XYZ file of N, CA and C in Angstrom:
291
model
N 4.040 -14.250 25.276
C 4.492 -13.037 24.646
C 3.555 -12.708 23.488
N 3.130 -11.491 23.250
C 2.488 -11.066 22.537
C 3.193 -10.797 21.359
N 2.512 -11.268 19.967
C 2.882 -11.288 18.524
C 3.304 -10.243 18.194
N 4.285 -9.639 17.505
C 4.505 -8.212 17.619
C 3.465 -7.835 15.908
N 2.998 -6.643 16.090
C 2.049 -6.254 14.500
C 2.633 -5.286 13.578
N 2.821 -5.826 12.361
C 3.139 -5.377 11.454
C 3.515 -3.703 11.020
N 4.712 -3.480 10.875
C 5.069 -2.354 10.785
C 4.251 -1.667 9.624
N 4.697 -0.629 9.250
C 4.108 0.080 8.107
C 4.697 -0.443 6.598
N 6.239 -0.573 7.136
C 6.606 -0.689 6.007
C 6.569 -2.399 5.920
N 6.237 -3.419 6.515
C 5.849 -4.730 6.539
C 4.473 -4.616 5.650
N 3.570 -3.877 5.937
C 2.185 -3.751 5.338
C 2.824 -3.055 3.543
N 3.633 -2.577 3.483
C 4.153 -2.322 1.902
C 4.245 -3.424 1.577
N 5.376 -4.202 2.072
C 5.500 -5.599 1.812
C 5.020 -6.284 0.836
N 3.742 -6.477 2.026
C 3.121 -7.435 2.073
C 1.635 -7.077 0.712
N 1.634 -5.895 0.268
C 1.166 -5.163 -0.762
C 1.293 -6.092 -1.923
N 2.812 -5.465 -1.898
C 3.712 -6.219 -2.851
C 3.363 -7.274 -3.261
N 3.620 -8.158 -2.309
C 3.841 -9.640 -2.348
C 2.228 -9.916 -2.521
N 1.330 -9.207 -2.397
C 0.014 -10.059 -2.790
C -0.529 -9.387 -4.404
N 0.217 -8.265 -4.657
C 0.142 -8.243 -6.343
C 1.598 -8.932 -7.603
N 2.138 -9.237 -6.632
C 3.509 -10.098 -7.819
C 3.221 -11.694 -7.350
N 2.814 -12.211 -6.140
C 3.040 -13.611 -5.482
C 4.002 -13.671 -4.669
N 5.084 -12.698 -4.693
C 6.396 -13.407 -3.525
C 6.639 -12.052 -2.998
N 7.820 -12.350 -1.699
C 8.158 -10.803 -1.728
C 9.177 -10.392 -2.125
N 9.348 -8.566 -2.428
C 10.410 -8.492 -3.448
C 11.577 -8.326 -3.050
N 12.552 -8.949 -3.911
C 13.650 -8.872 -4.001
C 14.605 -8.361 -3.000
N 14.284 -6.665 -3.421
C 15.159 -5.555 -2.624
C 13.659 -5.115 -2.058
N 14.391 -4.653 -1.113
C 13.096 -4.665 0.397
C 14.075 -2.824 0.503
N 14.735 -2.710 -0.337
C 15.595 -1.360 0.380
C 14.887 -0.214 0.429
N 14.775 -0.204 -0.711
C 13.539 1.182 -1.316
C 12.472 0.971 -0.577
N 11.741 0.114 -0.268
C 10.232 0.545 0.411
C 10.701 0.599 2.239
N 11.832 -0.110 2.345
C 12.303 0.183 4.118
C 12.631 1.613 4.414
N 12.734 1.990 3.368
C 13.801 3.228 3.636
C 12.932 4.770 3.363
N 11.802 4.440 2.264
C 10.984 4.943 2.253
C 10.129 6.170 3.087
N 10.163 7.544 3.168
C 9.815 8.274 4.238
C 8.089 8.446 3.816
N 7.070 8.213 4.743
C 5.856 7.214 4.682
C 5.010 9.132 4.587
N 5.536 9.881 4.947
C 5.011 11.344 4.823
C 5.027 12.114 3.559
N 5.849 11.631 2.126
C 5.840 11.968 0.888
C 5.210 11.208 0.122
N 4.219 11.468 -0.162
C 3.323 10.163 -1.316
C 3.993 10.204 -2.542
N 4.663 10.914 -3.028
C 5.252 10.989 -4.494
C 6.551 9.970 -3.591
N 6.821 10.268 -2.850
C 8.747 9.290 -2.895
C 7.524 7.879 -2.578
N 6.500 7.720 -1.929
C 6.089 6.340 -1.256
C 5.985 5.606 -2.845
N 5.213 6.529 -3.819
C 4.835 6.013 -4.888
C 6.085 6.091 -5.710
N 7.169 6.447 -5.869
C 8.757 5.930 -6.303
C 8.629 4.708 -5.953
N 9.340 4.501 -4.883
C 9.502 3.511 -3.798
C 8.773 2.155 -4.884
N 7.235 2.095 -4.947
C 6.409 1.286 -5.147
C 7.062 0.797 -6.593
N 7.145 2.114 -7.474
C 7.390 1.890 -9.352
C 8.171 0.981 -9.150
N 9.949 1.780 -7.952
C 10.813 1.135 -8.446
C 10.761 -0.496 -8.552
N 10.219 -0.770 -6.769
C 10.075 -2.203 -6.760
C 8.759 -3.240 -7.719
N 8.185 -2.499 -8.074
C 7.349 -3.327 -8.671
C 7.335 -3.337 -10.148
N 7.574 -2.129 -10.492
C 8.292 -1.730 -11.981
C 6.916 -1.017 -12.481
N 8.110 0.083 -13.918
C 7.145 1.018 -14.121
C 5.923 0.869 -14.524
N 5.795 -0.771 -15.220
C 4.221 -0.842 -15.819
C 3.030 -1.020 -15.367
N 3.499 -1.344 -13.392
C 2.396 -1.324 -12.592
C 1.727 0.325 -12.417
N 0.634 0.778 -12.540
C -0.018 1.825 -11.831
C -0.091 1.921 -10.513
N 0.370 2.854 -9.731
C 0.664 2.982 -8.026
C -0.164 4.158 -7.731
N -1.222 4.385 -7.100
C -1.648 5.380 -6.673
C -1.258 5.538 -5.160
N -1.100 6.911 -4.513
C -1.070 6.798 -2.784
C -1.744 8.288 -2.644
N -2.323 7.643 -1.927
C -3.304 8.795 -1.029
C -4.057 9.136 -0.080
N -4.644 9.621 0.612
C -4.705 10.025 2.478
C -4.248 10.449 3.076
N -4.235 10.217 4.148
C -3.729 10.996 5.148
C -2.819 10.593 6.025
N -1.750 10.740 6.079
C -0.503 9.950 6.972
C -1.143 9.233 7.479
N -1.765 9.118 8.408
C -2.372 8.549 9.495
C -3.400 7.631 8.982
N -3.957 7.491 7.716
C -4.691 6.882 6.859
C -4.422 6.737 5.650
N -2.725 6.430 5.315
C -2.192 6.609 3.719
C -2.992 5.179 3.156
N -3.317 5.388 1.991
C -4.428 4.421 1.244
C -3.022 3.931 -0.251
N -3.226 3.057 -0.375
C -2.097 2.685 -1.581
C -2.476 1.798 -2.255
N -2.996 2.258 -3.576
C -3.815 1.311 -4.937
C -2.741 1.057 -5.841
N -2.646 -0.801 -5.983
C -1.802 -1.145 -7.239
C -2.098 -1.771 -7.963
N -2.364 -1.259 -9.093
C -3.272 -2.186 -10.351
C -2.335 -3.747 -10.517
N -3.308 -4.351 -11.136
C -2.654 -5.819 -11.124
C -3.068 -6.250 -12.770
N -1.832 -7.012 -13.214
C -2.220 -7.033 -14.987
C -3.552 -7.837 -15.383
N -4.348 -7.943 -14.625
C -5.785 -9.057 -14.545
C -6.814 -7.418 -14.843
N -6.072 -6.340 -14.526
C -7.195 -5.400 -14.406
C -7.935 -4.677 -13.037
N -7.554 -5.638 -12.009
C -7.859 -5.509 -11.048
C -7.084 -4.756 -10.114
N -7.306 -4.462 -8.791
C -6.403 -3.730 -8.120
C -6.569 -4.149 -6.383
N -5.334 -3.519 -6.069
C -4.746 -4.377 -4.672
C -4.659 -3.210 -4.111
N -5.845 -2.967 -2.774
C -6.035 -1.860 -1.974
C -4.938 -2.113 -0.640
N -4.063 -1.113 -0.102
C -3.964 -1.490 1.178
C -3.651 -0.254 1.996
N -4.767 -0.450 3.217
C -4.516 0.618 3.825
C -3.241 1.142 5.166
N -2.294 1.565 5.091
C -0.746 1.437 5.499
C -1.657 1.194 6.924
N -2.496 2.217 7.461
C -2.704 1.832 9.323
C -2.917 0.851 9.558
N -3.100 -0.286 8.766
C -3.498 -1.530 9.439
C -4.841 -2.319 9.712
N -5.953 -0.758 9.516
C -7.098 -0.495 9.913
C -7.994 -1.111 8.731
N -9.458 -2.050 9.213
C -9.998 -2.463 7.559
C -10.597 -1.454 7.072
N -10.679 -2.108 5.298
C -11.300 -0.910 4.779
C -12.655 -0.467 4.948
N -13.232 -1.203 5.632
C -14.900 -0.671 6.294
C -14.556 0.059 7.367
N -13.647 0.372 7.718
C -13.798 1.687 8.687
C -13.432 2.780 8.159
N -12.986 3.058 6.897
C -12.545 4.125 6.554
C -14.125 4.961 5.531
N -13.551 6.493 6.088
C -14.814 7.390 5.448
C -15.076 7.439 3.901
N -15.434 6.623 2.913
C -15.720 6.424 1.542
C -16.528 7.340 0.708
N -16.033 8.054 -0.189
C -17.180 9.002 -0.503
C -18.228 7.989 -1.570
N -19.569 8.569 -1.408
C -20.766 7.840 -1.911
C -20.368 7.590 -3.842
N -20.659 6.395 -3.770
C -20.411 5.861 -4.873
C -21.286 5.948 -5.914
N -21.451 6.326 -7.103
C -22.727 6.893 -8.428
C -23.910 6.193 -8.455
N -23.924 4.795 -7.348
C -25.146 4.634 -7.252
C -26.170 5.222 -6.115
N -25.220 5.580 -5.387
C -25.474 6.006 -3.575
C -27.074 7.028 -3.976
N -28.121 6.969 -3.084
C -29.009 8.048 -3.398
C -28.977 8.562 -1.571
């Protein structure tokens, strides 16, 4: 039997759980979550992770991109399709010639 692959809202998850260490708590808000409003996706994110994390979401349904700063400074990319981030179209970066 074939492994079944990670839902969308499993890939929130699992977001989560790689900028706090575990996964959270209440799983309600990001299950329930409608994946076509980036302002409710990015609710969703505050509530569970709390307001002092920074949540960005952005793309394209079909390529929703979701940045969560981490208190190190750093940030935790994940792209909801599943898809890595070397396949996605990047605009040229300030060194690019």
């Amino acid at each position: 039997m074939r492994d079944l692959l990670p839902s969308v809202h499993d890939r929130l998850l699992y977001a989560c759980a790689h900028v706090t260490g575990c996964m959270p708590p209440r799983r309600e808000p990001l299950a329930a979550v409608p994946l076509e409003d980036p302002n409710a996706l990015r609710a969703a994110l505050s509530l569970t992770l709390g307001k002092e994390r920074t949540v960005v979401v952005t793309g394209t349904l079909d390529r929703r991109l979701v940045l969560i700063a981490q208190p190190s400074g750093q940030w935790t990319a994940a792209d909801l399709s599943g898809q890595p981030h070397r396949s996605r179209a990047w605009p040229p970066g300030p060194l690019a010639t």
